[in-house]
Short mmCIF file of C-alpha atoms and ligand atoms in Angstrom, two decimals:
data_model
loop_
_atom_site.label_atom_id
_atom_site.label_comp_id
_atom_site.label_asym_id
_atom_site.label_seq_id
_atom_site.Cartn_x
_atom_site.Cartn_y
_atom_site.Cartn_z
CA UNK A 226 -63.14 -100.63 -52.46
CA UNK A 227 -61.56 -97.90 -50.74
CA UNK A 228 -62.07 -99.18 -47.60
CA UNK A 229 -59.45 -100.92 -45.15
CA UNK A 230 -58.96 -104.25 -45.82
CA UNK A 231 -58.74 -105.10 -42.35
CA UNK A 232 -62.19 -104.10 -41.53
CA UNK A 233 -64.10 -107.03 -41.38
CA UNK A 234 -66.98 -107.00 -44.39
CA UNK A 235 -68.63 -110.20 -44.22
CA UNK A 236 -70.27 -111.74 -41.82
CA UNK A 237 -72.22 -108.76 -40.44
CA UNK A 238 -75.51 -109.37 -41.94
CA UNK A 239 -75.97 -112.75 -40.22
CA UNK A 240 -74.93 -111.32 -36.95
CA UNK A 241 -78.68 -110.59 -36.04
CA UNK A 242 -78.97 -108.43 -32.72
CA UNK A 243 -80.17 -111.26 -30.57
CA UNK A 244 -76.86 -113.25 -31.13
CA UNK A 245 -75.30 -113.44 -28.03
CA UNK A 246 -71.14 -113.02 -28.52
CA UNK A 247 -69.06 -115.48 -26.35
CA UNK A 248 -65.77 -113.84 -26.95
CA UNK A 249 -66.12 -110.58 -24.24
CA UNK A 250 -62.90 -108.67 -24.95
CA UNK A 251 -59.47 -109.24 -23.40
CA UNK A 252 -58.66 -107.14 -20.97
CA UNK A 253 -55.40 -109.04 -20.48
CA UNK A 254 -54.31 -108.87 -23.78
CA UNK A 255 -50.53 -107.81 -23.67
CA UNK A 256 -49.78 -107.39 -27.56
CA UNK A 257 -48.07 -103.77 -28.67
CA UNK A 258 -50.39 -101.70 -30.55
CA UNK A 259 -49.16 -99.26 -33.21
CA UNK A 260 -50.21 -95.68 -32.25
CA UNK A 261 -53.19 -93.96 -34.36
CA UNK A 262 -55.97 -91.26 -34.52
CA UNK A 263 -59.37 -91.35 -36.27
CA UNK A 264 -61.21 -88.61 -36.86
CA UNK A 265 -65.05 -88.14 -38.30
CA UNK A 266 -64.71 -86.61 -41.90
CA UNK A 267 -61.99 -85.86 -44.20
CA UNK A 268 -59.73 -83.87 -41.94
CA UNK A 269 -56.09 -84.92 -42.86
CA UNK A 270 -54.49 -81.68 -41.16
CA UNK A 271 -56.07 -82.45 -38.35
CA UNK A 272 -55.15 -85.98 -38.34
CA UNK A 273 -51.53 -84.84 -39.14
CA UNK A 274 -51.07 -82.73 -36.20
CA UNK A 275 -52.23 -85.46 -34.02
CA UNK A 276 -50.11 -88.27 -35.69
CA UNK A 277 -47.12 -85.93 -35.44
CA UNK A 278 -47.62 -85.73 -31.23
CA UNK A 279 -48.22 -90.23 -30.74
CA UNK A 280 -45.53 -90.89 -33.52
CA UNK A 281 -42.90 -89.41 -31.58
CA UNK A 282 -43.77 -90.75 -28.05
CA UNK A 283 -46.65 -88.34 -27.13
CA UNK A 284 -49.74 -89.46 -25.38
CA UNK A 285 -53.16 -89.34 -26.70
CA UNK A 286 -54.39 -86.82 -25.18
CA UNK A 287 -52.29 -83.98 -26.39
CA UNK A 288 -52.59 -85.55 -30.12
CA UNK A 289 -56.30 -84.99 -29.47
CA UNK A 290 -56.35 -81.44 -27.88
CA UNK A 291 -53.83 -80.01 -30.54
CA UNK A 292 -55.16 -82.52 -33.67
CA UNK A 293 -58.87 -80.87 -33.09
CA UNK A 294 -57.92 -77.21 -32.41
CA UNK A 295 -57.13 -77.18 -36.27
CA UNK A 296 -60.37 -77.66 -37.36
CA UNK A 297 -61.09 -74.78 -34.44
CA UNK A 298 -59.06 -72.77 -36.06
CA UNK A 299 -59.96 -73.01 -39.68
CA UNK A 300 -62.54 -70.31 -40.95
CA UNK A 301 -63.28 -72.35 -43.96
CA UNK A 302 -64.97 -75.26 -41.55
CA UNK A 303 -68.95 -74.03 -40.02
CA UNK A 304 -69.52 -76.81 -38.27
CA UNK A 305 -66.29 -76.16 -35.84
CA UNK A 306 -65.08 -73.46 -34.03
CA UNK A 307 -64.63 -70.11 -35.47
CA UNK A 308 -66.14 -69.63 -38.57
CA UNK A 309 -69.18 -72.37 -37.16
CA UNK A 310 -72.50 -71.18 -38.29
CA UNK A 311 -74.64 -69.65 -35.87
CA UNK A 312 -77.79 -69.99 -34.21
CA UNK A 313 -81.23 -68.74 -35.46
CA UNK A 314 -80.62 -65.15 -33.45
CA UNK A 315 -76.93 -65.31 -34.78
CA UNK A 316 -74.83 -66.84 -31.95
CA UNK A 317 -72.09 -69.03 -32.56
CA UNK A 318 -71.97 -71.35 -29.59
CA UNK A 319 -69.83 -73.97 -29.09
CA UNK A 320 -69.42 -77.15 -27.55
CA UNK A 321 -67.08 -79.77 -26.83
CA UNK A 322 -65.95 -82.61 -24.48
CA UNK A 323 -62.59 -84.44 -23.73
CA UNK A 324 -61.48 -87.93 -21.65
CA UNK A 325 -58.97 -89.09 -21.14
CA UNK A 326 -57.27 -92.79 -20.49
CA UNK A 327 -58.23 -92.64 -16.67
CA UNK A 328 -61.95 -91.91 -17.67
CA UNK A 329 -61.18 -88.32 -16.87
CA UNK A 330 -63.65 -85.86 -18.73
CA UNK A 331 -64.19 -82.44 -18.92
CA UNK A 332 -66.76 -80.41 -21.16
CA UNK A 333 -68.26 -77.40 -22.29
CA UNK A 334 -71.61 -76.47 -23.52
CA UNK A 335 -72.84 -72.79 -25.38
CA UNK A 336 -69.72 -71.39 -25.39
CA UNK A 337 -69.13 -67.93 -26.91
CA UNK A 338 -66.30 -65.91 -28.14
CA UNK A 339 -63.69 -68.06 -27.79
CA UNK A 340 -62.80 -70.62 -30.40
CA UNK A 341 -60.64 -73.71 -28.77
CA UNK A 342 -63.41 -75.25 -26.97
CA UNK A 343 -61.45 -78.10 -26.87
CA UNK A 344 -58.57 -76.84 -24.64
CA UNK A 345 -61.51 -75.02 -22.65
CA UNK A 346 -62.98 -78.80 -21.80
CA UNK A 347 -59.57 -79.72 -21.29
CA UNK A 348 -58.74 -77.00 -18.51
CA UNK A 349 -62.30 -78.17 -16.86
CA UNK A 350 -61.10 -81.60 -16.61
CA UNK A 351 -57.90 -80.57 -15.33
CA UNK A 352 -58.22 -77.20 -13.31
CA UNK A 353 -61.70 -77.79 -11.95
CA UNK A 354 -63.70 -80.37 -9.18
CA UNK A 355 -66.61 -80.52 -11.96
CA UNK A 356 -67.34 -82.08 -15.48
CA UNK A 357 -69.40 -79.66 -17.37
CA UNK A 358 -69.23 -75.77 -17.79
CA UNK A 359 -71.98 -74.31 -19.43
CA UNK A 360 -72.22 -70.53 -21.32
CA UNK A 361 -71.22 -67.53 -19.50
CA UNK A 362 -69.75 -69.47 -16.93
CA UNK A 363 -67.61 -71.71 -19.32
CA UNK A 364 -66.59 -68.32 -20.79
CA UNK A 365 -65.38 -66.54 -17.75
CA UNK A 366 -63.75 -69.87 -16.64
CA UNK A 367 -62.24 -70.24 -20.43
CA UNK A 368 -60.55 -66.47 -19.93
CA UNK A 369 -59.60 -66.90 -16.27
CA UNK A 370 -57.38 -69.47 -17.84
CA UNK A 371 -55.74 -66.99 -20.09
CA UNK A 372 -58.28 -67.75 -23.39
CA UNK A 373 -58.71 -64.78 -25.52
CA UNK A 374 -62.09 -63.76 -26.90
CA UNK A 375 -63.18 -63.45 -29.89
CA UNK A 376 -66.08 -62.92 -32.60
CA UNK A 377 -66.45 -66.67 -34.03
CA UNK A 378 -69.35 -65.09 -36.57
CA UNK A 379 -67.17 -64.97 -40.10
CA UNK A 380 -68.42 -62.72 -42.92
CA UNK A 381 -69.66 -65.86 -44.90
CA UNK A 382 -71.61 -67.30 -42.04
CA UNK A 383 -72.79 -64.18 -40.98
CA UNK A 384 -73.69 -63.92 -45.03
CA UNK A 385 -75.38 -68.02 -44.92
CA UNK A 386 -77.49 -66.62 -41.66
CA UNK A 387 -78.14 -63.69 -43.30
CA UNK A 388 -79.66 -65.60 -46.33
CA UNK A 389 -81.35 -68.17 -44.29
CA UNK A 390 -83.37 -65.93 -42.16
CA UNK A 391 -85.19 -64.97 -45.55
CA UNK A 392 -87.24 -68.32 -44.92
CA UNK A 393 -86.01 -69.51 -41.55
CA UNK A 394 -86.51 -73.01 -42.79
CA UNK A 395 -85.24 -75.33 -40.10
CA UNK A 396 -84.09 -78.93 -41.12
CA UNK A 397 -81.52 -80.90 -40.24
CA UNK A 398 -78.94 -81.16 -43.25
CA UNK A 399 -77.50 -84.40 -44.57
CA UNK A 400 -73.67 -84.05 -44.71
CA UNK A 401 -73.88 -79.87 -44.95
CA UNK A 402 -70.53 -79.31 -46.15
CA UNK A 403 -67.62 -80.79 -46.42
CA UNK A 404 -67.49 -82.12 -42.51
CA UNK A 405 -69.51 -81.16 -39.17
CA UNK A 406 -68.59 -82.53 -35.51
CA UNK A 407 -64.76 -83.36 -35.99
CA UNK A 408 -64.98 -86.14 -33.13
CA UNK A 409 -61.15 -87.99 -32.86
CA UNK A 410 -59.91 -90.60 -30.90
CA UNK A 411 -56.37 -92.13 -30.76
CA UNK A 412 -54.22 -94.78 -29.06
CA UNK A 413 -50.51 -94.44 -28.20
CA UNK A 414 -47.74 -95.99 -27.59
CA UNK A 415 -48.29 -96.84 -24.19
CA UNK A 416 -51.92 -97.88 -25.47
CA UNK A 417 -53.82 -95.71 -23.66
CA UNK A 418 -56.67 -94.12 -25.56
CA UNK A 419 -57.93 -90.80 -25.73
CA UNK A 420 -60.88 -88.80 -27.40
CA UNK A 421 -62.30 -85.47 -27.91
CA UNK A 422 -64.95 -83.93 -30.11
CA UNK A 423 -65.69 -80.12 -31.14
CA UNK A 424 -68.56 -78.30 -32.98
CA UNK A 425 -70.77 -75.63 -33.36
CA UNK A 426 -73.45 -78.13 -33.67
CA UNK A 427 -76.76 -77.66 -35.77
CA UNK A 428 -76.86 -74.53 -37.76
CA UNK A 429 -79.84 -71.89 -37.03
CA UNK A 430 -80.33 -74.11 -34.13
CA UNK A 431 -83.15 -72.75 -30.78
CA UNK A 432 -81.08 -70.31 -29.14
CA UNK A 433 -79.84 -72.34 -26.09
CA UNK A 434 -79.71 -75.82 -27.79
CA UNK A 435 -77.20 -78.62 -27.18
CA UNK A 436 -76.74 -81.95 -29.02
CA UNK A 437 -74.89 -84.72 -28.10
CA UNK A 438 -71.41 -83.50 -28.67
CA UNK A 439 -70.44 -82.06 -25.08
CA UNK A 440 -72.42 -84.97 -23.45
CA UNK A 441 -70.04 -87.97 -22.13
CA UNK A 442 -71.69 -91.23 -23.46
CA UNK A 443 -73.36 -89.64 -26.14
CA UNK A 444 -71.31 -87.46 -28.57
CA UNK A 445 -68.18 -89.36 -26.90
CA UNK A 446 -66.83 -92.51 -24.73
CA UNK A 447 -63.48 -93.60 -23.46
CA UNK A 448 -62.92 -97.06 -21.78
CA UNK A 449 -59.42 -97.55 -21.87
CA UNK A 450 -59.58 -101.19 -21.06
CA UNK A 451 -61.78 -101.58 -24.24
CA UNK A 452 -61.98 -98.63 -26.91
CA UNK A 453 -63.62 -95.32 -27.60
CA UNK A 454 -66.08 -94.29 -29.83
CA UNK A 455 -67.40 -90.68 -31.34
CA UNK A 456 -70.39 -89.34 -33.10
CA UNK A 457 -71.39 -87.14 -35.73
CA UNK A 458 -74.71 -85.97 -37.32
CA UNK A 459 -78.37 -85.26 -35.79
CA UNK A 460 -77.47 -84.98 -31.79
CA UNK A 461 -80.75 -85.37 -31.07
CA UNK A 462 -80.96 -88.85 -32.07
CA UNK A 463 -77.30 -89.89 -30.83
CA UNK A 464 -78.52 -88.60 -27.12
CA UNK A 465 -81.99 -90.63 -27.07
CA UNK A 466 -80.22 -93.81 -27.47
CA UNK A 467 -76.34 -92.71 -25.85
CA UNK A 468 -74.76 -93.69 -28.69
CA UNK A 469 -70.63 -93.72 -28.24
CA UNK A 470 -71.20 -95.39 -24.85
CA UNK A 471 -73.21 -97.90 -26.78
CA UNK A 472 -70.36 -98.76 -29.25
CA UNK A 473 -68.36 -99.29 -26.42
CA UNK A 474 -70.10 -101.07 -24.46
CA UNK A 475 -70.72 -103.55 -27.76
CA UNK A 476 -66.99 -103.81 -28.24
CA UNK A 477 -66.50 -104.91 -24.66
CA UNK A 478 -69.02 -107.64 -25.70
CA UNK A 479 -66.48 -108.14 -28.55
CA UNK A 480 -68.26 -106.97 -31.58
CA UNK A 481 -65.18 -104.97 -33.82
CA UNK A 482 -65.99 -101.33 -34.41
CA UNK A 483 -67.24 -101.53 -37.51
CA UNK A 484 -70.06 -104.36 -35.91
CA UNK A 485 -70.63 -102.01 -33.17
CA UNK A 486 -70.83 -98.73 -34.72
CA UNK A 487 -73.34 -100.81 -37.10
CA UNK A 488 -75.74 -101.60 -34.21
CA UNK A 489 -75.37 -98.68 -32.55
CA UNK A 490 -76.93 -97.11 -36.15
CA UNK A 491 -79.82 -99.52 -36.01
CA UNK A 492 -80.49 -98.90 -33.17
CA UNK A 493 -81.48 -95.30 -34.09
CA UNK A 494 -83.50 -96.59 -37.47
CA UNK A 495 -84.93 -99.65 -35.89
CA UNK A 496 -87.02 -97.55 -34.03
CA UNK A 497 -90.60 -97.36 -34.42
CA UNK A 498 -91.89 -94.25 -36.45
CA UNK A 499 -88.11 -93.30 -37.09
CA UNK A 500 -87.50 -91.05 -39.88
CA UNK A 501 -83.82 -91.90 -40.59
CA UNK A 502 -84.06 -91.53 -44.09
CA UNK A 503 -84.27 -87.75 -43.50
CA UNK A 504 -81.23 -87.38 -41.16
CA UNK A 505 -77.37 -88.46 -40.81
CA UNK A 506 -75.89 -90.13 -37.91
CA UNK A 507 -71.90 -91.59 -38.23
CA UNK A 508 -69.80 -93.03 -35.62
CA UNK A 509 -66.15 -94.23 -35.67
CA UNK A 510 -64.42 -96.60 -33.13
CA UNK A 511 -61.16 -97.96 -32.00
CA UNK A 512 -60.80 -100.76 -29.50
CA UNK A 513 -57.69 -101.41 -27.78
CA UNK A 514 -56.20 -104.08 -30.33
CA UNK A 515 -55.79 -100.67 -32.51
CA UNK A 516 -58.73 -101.78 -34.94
CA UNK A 517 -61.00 -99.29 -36.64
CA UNK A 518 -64.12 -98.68 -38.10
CA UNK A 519 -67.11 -96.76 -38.82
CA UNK A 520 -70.83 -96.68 -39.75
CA UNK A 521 -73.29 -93.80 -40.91
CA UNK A 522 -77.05 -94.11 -41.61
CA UNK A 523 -76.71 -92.46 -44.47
CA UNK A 524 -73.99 -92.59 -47.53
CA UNK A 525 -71.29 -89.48 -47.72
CA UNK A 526 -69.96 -90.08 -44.16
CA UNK A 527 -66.08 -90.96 -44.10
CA UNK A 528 -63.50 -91.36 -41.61
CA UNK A 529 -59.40 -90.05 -41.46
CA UNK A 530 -56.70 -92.80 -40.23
CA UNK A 531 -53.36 -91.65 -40.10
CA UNK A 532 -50.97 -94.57 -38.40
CA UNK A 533 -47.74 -95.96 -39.62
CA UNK A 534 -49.18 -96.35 -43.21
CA UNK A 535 -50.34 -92.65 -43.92
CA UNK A 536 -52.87 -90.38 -43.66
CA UNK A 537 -56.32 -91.85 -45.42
CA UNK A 538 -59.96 -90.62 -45.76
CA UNK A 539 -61.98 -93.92 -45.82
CA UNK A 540 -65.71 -93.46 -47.25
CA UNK A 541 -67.98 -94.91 -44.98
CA UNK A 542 -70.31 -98.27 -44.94
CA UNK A 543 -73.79 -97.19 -43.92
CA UNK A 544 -77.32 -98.45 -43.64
CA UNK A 545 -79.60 -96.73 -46.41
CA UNK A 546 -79.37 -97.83 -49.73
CA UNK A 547 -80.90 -95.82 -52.25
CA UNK A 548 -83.36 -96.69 -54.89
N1 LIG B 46 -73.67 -83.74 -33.52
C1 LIG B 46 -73.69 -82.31 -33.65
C2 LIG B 46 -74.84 -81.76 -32.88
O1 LIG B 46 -75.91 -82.33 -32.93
C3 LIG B 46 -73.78 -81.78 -35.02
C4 LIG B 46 -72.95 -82.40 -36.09
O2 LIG B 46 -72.26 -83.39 -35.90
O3 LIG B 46 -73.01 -81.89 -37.19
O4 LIG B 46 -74.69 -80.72 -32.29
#
């Protein structure tokens, strides 16, 4: 087991989806919380940067601007920011959403050319009346704020593009690579909670497609009076049934994150005619006691904790078992 040992492991098959919880979360729960961030895959730099910002007094949100324009800025990732793989015609379009502890949000959606769509969301939330940017708009907003374009198209994705257009065979990838969406969330010291998540969603994607990522509710939801949750995976599926607003919402009823991420996931293979076993969907959560956890449909998911006891990648629990 690899796993926390605080997350809760028993007990979650018998909680069948009818059961009605009596214990609704505490909103008047005083007790200090310990800062942390989570983040969706193995990303321990990212983590790091964040961890360094709420360890020594930050607030949330910076940890989650500056923790997620890592992955932005590492070539090696193509599922983030520069470097992300692009669209069947070759675009590399980005999108990404922040909120904040106040339920402030900002977002952007096909983004081009410039590679911290993170800080972009963040300057909509901040700088403008509105929530959402979307393509050459968000761009022209993005360097009106001092943003400096760029070509996000890398030799190696251009080379992966290059090498899928042989067949243009378009399915959705379990786990592609090493990560995709990095989606984070973290609590500090003052315990307010912040999140933010940032990809170049589906590779060879329609030209003009957006998954759930950018979308409040779906690829991301802040209450800070309960939690906050974040997805990765198929955005398709996360949108039909708003997935991080979901978790939420089933932590307010007091499920733990782990429970909650868990339904949210059956919720998505429950459905009639679903073909789950041909796609990957993970969330993580945090509620406002500081408690964790995750859930994926499929096996290979994992989520990054950095608090006061390090920096760990925690494989995920997750619905379909093989064979
Ligand atoms: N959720 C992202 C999207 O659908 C992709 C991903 O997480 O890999 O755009």
């Amino acid at each position: 087991m690899n796993r926390r040992s605080f997350i809760k492991s028993t007990g979650i098959a018998s909680l069948g989806l009818s059961l009605k919880i009596d214990k609704t979360f505490s909103q008047s729960d005083n007790s200090s919380v310990d800062p942390l961030v989570i983040a969706t895959w193995d990303v321990k730099k990212a983590t790091k940067k964040a961890w360094e910002i709420i360890s020594s007094n930050g607030n949330s949100l910076d940890a989650i601007e500056q923790g997620c324009m890592i992955e932005e800025a590492n070539k090696d990732g193509q599922s983030v920011g520069i470097g992300g793989l692009p669209d069947r015609e070759g675009n590399v379009t980005l999108d990404a959403c922040i909120m904040d502890h106040y339920g402030n949000c900002g977002s952007v959606v096909y983004l081009k050319d410039i590679k911290h769509a993170i800080s972009v969301a963040r300057m909509v939330m901040e700088k403008t009346p509105h929530v959402m940017l979307a393509g050459d708009g968000a761009k022209k907003f993005a360097i009106s704020m001092g943003f400096k374009k760029e070509n996000l198209l890398t030799e190696k994705s251009k080379k992966d593009w290059i090498k899928w257009k042989e067949n243009e065979e378009y399915n959705p990838i379990i786990n592609i690579e090493n990560h995709d969406t990095i989606g984070m969330l973290a609590i500090d010291k003052n315990k307010n909670i912040s999140g933010g998540c940032t990809t170049s969603g589906l590779a060879y994607k329609m030209q003009g497609r957006v998954g759930d990522s950018p979308i409040i509710g779906s690829g991301l939801f802040i209450d800070n009076e309960v939690g906050g949750a974040v997805a990765t995976g198929l955005g398709e599926e996360v949108l039909k049934t708003v997935g991080s607003f979901l978790v939420v919402e089933l932590m307010r009823q007091g499920y733990s994150p782990e429970e909650a991420c868990k339904i949210a996931i059956e919720r998505i293979v429950k459905k009639p005619g679903s073909n789950y076993k041909n796609f990957q969907v993970g969330y993580i959560a945090l509620n406002k006691k500081g408690e964790t956890g995750s859930y994926s449909i499929q096996n290979g998911f994992s989520m990054t904790q950095y608090d006061k006891t390090g920096n760990v990648n925690y494989d995920s629990p997750y619905f379909h078992k093989q064979g």
